[in-house]
CSV table of C-alpha atoms and ligand atoms in Angstrom, one decimal:
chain,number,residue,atom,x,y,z
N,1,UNK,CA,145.1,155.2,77.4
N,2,UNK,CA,148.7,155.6,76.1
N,3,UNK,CA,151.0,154.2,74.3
N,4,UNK,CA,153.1,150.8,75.5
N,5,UNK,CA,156.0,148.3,74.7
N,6,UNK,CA,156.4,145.0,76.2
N,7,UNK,CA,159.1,142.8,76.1
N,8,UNK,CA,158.7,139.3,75.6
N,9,UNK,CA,161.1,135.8,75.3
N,10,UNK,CA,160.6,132.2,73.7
N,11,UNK,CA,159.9,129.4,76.2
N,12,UNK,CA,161.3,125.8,75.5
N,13,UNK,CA,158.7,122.9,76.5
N,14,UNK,CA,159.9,121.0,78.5
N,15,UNK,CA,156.9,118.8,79.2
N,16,UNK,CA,154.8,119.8,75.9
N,17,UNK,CA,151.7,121.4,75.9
N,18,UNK,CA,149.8,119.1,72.6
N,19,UNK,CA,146.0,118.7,72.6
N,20,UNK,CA,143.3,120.7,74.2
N,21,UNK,CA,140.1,119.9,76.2
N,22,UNK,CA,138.2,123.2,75.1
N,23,UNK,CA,139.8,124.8,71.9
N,24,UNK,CA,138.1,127.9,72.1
N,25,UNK,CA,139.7,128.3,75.6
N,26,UNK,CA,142.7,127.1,74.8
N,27,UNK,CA,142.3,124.8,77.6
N,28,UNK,CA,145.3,122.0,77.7
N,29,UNK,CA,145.1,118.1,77.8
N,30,UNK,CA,147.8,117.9,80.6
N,31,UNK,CA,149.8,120.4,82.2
N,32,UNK,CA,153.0,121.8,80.7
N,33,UNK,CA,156.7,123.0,82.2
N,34,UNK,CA,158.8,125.0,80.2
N,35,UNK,CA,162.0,127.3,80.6
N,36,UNK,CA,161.9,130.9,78.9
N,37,UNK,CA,164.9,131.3,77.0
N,38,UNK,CA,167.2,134.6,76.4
N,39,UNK,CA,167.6,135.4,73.3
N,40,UNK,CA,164.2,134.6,71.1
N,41,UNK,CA,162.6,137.9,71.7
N,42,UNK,CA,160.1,139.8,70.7
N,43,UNK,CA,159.1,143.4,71.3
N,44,UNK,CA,155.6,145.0,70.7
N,45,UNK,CA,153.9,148.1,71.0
N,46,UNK,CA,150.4,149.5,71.3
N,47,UNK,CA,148.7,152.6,70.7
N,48,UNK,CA,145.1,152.9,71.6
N,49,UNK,CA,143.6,155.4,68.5
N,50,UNK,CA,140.2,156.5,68.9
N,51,UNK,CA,140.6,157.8,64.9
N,52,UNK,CA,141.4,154.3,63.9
N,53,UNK,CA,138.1,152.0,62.4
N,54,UNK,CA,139.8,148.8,62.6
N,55,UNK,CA,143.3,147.5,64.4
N,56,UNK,CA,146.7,147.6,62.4
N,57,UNK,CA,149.7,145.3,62.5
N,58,UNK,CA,153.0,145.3,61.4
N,59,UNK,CA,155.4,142.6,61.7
N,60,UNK,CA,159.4,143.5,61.1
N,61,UNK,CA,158.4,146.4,59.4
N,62,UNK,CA,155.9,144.4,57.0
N,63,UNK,CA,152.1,145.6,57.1
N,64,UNK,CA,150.4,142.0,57.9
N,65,UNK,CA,146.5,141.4,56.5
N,66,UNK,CA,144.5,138.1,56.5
N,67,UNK,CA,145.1,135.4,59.0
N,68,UNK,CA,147.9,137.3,61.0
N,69,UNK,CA,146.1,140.1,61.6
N,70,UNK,CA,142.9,138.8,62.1
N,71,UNK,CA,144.3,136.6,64.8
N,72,UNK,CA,145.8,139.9,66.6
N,73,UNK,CA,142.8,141.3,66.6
N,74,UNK,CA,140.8,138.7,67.9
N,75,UNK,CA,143.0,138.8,70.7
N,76,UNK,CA,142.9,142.9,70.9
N,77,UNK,CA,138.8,141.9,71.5
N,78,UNK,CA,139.4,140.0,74.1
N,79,UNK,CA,141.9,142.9,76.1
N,80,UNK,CA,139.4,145.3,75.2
N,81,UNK,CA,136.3,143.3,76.5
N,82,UNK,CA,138.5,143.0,80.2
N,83,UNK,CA,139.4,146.4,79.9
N,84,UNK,CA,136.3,148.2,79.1
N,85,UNK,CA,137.6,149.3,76.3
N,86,UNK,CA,136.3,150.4,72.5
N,87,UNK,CA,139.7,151.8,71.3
N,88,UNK,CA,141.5,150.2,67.8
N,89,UNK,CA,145.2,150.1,68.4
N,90,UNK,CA,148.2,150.1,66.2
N,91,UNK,CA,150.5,147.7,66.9
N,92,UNK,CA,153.7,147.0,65.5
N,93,UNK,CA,156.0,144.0,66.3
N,94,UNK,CA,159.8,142.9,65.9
N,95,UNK,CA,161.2,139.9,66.6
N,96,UNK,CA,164.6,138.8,67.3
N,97,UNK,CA,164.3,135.2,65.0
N,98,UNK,CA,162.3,133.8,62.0
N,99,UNK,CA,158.6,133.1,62.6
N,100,UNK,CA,157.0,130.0,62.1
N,101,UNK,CA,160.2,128.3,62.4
N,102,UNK,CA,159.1,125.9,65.1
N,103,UNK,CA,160.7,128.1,67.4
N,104,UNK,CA,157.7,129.0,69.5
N,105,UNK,CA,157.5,133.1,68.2
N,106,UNK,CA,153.8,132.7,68.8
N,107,UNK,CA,154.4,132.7,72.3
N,108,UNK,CA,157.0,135.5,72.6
N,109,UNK,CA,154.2,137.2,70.3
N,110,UNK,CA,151.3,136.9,72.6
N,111,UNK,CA,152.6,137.3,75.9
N,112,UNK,CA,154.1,141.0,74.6
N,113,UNK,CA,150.7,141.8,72.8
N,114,UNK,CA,148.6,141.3,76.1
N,115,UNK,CA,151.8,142.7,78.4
N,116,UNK,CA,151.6,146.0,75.9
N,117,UNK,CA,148.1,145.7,75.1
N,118,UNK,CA,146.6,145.8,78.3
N,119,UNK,CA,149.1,148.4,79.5
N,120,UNK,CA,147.9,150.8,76.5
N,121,UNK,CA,144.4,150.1,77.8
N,122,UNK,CA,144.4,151.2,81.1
N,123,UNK,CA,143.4,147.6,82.3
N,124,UNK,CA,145.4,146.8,85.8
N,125,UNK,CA,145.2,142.7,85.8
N,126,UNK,CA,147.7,140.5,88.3
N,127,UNK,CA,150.5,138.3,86.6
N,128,UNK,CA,148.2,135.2,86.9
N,129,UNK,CA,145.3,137.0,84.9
N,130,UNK,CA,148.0,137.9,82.6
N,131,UNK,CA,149.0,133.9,82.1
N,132,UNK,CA,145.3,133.2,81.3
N,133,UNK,CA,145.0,136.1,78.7
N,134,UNK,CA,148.2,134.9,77.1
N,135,UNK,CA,147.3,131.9,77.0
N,136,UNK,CA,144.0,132.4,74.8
N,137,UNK,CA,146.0,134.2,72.3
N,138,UNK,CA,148.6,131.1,72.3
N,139,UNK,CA,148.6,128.3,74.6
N,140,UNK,CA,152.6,128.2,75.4
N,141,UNK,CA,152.5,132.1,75.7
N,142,UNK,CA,150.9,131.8,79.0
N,143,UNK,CA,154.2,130.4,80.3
N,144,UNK,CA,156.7,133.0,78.8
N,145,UNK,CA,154.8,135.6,80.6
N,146,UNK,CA,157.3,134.3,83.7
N,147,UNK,CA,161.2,134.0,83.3
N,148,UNK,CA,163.2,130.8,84.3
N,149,UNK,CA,161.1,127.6,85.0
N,150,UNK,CA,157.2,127.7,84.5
N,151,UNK,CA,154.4,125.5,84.9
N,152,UNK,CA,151.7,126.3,83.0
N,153,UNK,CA,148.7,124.1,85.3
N,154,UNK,CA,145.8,122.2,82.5
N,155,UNK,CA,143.1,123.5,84.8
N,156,UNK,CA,139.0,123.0,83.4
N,157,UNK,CA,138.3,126.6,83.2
N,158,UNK,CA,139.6,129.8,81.8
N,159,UNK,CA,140.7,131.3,85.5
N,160,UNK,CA,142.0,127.9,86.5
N,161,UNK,CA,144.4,127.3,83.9
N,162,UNK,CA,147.2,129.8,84.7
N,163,UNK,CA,150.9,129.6,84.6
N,164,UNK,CA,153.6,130.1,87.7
N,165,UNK,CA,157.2,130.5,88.3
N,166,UNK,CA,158.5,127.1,89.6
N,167,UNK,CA,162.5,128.6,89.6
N,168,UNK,CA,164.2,131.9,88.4
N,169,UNK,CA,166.4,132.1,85.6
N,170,UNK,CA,169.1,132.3,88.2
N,171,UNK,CA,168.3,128.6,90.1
N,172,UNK,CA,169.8,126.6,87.1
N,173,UNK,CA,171.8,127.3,84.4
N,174,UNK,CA,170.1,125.2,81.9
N,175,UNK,CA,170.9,125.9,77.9
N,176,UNK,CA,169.2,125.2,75.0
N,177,UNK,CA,170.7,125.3,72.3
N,178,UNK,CA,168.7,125.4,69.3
N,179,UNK,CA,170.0,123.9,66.2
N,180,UNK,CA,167.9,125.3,63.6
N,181,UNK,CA,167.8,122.6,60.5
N,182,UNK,CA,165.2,124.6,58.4
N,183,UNK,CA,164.0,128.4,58.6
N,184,UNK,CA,160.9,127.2,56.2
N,185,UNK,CA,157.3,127.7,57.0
N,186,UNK,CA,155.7,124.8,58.4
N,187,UNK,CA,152.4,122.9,56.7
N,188,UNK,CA,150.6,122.6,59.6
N,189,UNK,CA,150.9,124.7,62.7
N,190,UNK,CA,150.8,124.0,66.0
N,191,UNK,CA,147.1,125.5,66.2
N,192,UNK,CA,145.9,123.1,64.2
N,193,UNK,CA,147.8,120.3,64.9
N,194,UNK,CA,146.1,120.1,68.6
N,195,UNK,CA,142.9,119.4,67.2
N,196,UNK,CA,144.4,115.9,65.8
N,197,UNK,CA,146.1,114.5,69.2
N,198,UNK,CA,142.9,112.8,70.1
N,199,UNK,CA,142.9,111.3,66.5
N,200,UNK,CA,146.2,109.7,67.6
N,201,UNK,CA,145.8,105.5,69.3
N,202,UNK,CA,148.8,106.3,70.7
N,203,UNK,CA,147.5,109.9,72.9
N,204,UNK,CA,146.0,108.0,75.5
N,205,UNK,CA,148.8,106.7,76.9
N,206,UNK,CA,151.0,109.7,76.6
N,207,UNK,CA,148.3,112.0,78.4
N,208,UNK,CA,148.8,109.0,81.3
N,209,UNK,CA,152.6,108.9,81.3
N,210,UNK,CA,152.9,112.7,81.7
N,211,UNK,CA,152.1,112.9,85.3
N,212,UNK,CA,154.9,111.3,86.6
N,213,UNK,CA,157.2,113.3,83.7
N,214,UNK,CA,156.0,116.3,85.2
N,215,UNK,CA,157.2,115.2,88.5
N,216,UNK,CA,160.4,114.0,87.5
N,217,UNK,CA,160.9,117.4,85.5
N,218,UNK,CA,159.8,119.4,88.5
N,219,UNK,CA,162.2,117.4,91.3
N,220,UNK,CA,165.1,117.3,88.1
N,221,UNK,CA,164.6,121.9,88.4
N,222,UNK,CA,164.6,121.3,92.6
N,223,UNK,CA,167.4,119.6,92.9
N,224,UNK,CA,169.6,120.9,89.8
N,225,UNK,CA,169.5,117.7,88.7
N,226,UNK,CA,170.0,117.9,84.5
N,227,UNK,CA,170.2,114.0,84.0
N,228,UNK,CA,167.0,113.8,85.4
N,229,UNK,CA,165.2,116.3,84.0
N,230,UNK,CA,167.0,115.8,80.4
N,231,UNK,CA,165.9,112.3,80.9
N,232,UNK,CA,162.2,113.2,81.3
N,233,UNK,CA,162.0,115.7,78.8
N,234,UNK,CA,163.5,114.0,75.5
N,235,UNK,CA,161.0,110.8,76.7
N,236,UNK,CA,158.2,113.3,76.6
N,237,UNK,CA,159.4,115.1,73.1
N,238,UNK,CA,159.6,111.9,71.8
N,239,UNK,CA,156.2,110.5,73.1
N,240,UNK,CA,154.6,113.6,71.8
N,241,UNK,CA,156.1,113.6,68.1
N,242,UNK,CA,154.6,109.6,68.2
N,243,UNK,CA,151.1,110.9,69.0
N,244,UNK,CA,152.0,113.4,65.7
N,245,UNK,CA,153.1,110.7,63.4
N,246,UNK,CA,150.4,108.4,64.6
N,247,UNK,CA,147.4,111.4,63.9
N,248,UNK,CA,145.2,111.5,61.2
N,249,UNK,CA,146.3,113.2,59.1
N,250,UNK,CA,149.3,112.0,60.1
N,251,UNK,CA,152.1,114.7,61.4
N,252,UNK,CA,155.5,114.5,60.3
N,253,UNK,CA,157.5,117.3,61.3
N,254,UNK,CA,161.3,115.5,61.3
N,255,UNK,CA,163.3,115.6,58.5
N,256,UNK,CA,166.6,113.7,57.9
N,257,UNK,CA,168.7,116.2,59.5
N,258,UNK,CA,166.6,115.5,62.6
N,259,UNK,CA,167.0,111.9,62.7
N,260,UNK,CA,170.6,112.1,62.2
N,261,UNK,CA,170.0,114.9,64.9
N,262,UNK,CA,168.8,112.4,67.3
N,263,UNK,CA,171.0,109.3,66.6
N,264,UNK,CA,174.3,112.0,67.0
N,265,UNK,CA,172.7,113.4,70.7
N,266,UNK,CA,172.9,109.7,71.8
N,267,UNK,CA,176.4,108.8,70.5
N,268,UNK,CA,177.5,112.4,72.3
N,269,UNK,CA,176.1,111.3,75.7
N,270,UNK,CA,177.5,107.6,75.4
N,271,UNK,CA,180.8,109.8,75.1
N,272,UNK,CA,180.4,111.0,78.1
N,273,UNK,CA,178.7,114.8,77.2
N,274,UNK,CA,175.3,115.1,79.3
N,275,UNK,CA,173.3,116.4,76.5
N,276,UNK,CA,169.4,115.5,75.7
N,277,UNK,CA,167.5,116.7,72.7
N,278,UNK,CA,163.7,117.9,72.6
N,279,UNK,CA,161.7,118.5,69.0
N,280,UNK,CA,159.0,121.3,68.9
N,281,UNK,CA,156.3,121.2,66.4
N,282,UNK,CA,159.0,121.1,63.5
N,283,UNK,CA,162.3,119.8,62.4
N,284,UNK,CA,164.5,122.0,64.7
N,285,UNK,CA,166.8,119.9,67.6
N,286,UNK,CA,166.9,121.8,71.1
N,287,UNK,CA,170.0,120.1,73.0
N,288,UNK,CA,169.2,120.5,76.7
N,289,UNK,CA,172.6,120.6,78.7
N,290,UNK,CA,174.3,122.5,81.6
N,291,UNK,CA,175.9,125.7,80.5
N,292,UNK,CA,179.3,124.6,81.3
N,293,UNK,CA,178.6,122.3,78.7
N,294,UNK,CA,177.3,124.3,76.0
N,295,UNK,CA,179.8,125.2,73.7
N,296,UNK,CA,180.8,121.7,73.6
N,297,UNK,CA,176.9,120.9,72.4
N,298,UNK,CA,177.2,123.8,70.2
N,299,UNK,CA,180.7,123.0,68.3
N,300,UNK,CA,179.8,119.0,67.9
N,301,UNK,CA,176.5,120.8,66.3
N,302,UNK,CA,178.0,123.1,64.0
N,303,UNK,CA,180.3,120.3,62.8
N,304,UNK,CA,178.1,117.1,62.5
N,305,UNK,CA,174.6,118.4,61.9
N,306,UNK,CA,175.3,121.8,59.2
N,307,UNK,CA,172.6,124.0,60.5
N,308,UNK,CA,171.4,126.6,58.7
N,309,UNK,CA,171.8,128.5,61.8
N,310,UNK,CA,172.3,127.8,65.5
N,311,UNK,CA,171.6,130.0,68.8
N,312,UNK,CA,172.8,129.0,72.1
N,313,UNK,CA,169.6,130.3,75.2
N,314,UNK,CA,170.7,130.5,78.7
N,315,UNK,CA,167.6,130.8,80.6
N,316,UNK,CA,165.4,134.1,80.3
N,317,UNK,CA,163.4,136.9,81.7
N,318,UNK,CA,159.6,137.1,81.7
N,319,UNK,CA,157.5,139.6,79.8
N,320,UNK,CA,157.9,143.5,81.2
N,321,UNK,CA,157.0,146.8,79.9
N,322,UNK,CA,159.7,148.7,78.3
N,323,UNK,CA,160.7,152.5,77.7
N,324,UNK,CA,161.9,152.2,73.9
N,325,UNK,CA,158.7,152.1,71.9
N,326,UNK,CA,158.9,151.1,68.4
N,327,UNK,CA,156.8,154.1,66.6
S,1,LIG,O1,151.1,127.5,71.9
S,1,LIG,P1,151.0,126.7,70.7
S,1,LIG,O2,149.6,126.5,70.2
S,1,LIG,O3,151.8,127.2,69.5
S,1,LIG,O4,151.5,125.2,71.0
S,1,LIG,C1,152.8,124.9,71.3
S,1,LIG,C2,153.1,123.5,71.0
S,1,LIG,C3,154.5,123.0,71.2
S,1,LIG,O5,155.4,124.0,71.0
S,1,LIG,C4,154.8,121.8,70.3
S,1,LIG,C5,154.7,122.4,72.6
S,1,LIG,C6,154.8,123.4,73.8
S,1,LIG,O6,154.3,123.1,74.9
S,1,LIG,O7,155.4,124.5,73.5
């Protein structure tokens, strides 16, 4: 046992990942394809401690008790079971952006803490075990455990529901470009929130439209086609955030800003700049567009919209161990 850092980035849905068939497996509805972005990062380390009598976690600097770190360690449990191991760990944790911002940090967050954590534990698992571990921590971390384009396949049981490549960061140079409306806290998280999608009249038929979305994503990555899969991916955002609104309790994440969010992203393609939007579980717009076409997305943002912030991802790398640990 020693100590270990992992590296992690943010993954943008591009084909969400809402509802679950087995909650305590974090087993998905439908299958998911997202892209792991640059610059949402989060870096962890581990130190196995054979003086410690319970796990620690620190997040930015701040000692975390309660619900945060009772979630880490239920997911330390679960290394240790695979790894035959009894050793507490100290972890500590930085990220790069603000958490619980809709900005998917739970999935940079556990694909570094099983990255690092198995790595401080000795336990040699292949990248696919890796997805599934991930994945039980946070669903959507099971895909940023691979860079550039990821399918993360439903599957019915634990081993079967995995994540692989589909593309390399290198095969398309997709941006999102996050316009971030509100740094708040959300009411409900995502955690939560997929326990109501079968509440919603409306799931039904989104879990049978997203077959043929998923194919129309996948061929839009293939071919370097950003029309099509732009196309695919706002009808699927859009379908999902219904199924919210339509949930009992009913989900609301949009705020004005993210209406007027939506109605400007039509009037800019309509102008002739390819640009689609896509809505995580909060108010936050993600404009999907080519590269070239980024700083155009970005400059109509900063002047229309007033973010409180904005961040412009080029696709990412997947999780690796790194030398710089953080204690
Ligand atoms: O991994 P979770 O439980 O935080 O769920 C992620 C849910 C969405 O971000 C809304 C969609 C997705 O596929 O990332």
């Amino acid at each position: 046992m020693t100590k270990a850092t992992a590296e992690a980035r943010a993954n943008i849905a591009l084909i969400k990942y809402w509802g679950q068939s087995d909650p305590r497996l974090n087993l998905p509805l439908t299958s998911s394809i997202s892209m792991t972005v640059d610059k949402l990062v989060t870096r962890t380390t581990v130190e196995p401690d054979a003086s410690l009598k319970a796990d620690t976690l620190s997040i930015n600097g701040v000692a975390q008790a309660g619900a945060p770190l009772a979630r880490a360690q239920r997911h330390l449990d679960r290394l240790r079971q695979r790894a035959g191991s009894a050793a507490f760990c100290r972890v500590a944790s930085e990220n790069t952006f603000a958490a619980s911002a809709g900005l998917a940090s739970s999935a940079s967050a556990f694909a570094a803490l099983t990255v690092a954590g198995f790595a401080a534990l000795g336990a040699k698992v292949s990248e696919r075990e890796m997805t599934t571990f991930a994945r039980l921590g946070s669903g959507s971390a099971a895909r940023s455990i691979h860079g550039g384009f990821v399918e993360w396949r439903a599957g019915p049981t634990h081993e079967a529901s995995y994540a692989e490549p589909l593309a390399p960061a290198s095969h398309l140079d997709l941006h999102d470009v996050v316009v971030v409306l509100s740094e708040g806290e959300k009411k409900v998280g995502s955690s939560e929130g997929h326990g109501l999608a079968e509440t919603s009249p409306l799931n039904a038929g989104r879990v049978a439209r997203v077959p043929a979305l998923l194919a129309e994503v996948r061929e839009g990555i293939l071919h370097r086609d950003i029309k099509k899969l732009g196309r695919a991916a706002q009808e699927d955002a859009l379908l999902m955030h219904a199924v919210m609104m339509t949930s009992t309790p009913s989900l609301l994440y949009w705020t004005p800003g993210t209406v007027a969010g939506l109605h400007a992203v039509r009037r800019w393609r309509e102008e002739g700049l390819m640009v689609y939007a896509t809505i995580d579980a909060g108010p936050n717009l993600h404009l999907l567009c080519a590269g070239r076409d980024a700083p155009e997305a970005a400059r109509r943002a900063r002047e229309e919209l007033a973010p409180a912030a904005l961040l412009d991802n080029a696709p990412g790398e997947g999780a690796r161990l790194v030398a710089a640990h953080l204690f």
